[in-house]
């Protein structure tokens, strides 16, 4: 298996170059000389002689930890080792010398053996030089028993502990008081992580430890095996398992009504959408199942494991002092600037009222008895939407090659809405009102360009049918819809869009309708749509998402939007024969 692709230069230079990038983007930070042996970032502000300095660090690969938390109100310096490797005692001592004040220096250290030893050695050497130094270990990972000598591992809860320590130092408290505040927070903070993909070190071969349908609970920040491997679960179940584990893993359960901060941390490469789904699930479960009073909800990328896919959840009980310290201002770039306050019982705002329309769904209902034309219209609609649902996955796969990958999904959303509304509220005996209702269904269910274009088409079709009740009105309405799509969408035939199937279909349909046979006209239209969709395989994209895709990627793949037109037209034609 080949090593995974990384946006780096040489793996050996990754840590130093990462830190150089960090300080280049942050005016208040600078590196000490000595890299790559010494990788220390410091706050360049003058040392406050009356305030305790706070230092943290560890192996690289957990960005933005810890350099992203340098700044007034949080860290004075961050010490980095190589990827997942403890920094040397020499580096830690250099950081202490650079930022420690006469008030002293607190080291906040994740509970890993190498980090404890290196930071501990540096602390002893610094004390021998006359510095006042205390060290607090953070072991918030409660997925594993951790009853041995090693103790629990430190993971993302460290960030909240660091914030509390930095705020306490900014208040001007003594070294002992800052250390007590940090230690009490560290002792009470609990976290659990879940990964769906293991991280890959720069230049290394990706791990195959987890199968495609597996997830791992309680793995370490360096990819160490966790407490258990399970089949993949949904976000609600994962969040519930994490919070239940946190409750079991503490010295005692957090009692009902306990005021807590909840931190949902991205382990590296989890999409933001999934992170907020996890945050929602964790908040809901903590509030409803365990009756915790969640007053702060932090969601984001706080402490990672390179490109690991997954999330960790941390809970920290709060009193008023600890809450004030989490809320205290800080210069650190990667701590949220907002307080992230949870508003109890937050309700969605009502939609703005809109003028009552004759075709509004509130005035529509399905007729008790369908006319022959109404029954035929229902049959055609259901055939069309079922065809889109059947081909949704195929359309998505094609769209992944030539667009943004959601053509089938978007059309399926509209199809489901039409199918549901058809059975309850379409006035099927009235073709014009039904087409207007279809436009509404599409409007509330389909986003993006496809939703807007189809809604425009059906609105124009409905307007023509309202004025003209003849068979020819369907051809005129389809032509009006086609013209409206071109007018507002900007595309034209030959641009590799749905128009390349819809235009020949509408033209053929109108011409054949002059013979008076709707069924024959639909068959001819469906055939024309198929030919048009096939021709898009060799077209250069002039509009839509495909216009941003290199031409070679489009070759031999039909436009998904044009293919969809062909699918639903064939279904309609077959249904009314």
mmCIF file with all atom_site columns, C-alpha atoms in Angstrom, residues 388 411 439 442 446 449-459 485 498 502 561 564-565 568:
data_model
loop_
_atom_site.group_PDB
_atom_site.id
_atom_site.type_symbol
_atom_site.label_atom_id
_atom_site.label_alt_id
_atom_site.label_comp_id
_atom_site.label_asym_id
_atom_site.label_entity_id
_atom_site.label_seq_id
_atom_site.pdbx_PDB_ins_code
_atom_site.Cartn_x
_atom_site.Cartn_y
_atom_site.Cartn_z
_atom_site.occupancy
_atom_site.B_iso_or_equiv
_atom_site.pdbx_formal_charge
_atom_site.auth_seq_id
_atom_site.auth_comp_id
_atom_site.auth_asym_id
_atom_site.auth_atom_id
_atom_site.pdbx_PDB_model_num
ATOM 1  C CA . UNK A 1 388 ? -35.629 9.165  -10.184 1.00 0.00 ? 388 UNK A CA 1
ATOM 2  C CA . UNK A 1 411 ? -33.527 14.808 -7.401  1.00 0.00 ? 411 UNK A CA 1
ATOM 3  C CA . UNK A 1 439 ? -43.565 23.333 -8.225  1.00 0.00 ? 439 UNK A CA 1
ATOM 4  C CA . UNK A 1 442 ? -39.908 20.877 -5.563  1.00 0.00 ? 442 UNK A CA 1
ATOM 5  C CA . UNK A 1 446 ? -34.809 20.484 -3.533  1.00 0.00 ? 446 UNK A CA 1
ATOM 6  C CA . UNK A 1 449 ? -29.618 24.747 -9.231  1.00 0.00 ? 449 UNK A CA 1
ATOM 7  C CA . UNK A 1 450 ? -31.644 21.634 -10.022 1.00 0.00 ? 450 UNK A CA 1
ATOM 8  C CA . UNK A 1 451 ? -34.378 22.556 -7.568  1.00 0.00 ? 451 UNK A CA 1
ATOM 9  C CA . UNK A 1 452 ? -34.665 26.093 -8.879  1.00 0.00 ? 452 UNK A CA 1
ATOM 10 C CA . UNK A 1 453 ? -34.668 25.032 -12.546 1.00 0.00 ? 453 UNK A CA 1
ATOM 11 C CA . UNK A 1 454 ? -37.322 22.367 -12.105 1.00 0.00 ? 454 UNK A CA 1
ATOM 12 C CA . UNK A 1 455 ? -39.474 24.737 -10.070 1.00 0.00 ? 455 UNK A CA 1
ATOM 13 C CA . UNK A 1 456 ? -39.203 27.379 -12.799 1.00 0.00 ? 456 UNK A CA 1
ATOM 14 C CA . UNK A 1 457 ? -40.207 24.761 -15.371 1.00 0.00 ? 457 UNK A CA 1
ATOM 15 C CA . UNK A 1 458 ? -43.308 23.629 -13.487 1.00 0.00 ? 458 UNK A CA 1
ATOM 16 C CA . UNK A 1 459 ? -44.422 27.185 -12.651 1.00 0.00 ? 459 UNK A CA 1
ATOM 17 C CA . UNK A 1 485 ? -35.011 27.733 -17.699 1.00 0.00 ? 485 UNK A CA 1
ATOM 18 C CA . UNK A 1 498 ? -30.163 19.010 -18.570 1.00 0.00 ? 498 UNK A CA 1
ATOM 19 C CA . UNK A 1 502 ? -34.938 18.552 -22.315 1.00 0.00 ? 502 UNK A CA 1
ATOM 20 C CA . UNK A 1 561 ? -28.936 16.097 -15.193 1.00 0.00 ? 561 UNK A CA 1
ATOM 21 C CA . UNK A 1 564 ? -32.252 12.200 -15.286 1.00 0.00 ? 564 UNK A CA 1
ATOM 22 C CA . UNK A 1 565 ? -34.529 13.921 -17.808 1.00 0.00 ? 565 UNK A CA 1
ATOM 23 C CA . UNK A 1 568 ? -38.257 10.284 -15.952 1.00 0.00 ? 568 UNK A CA 1
#
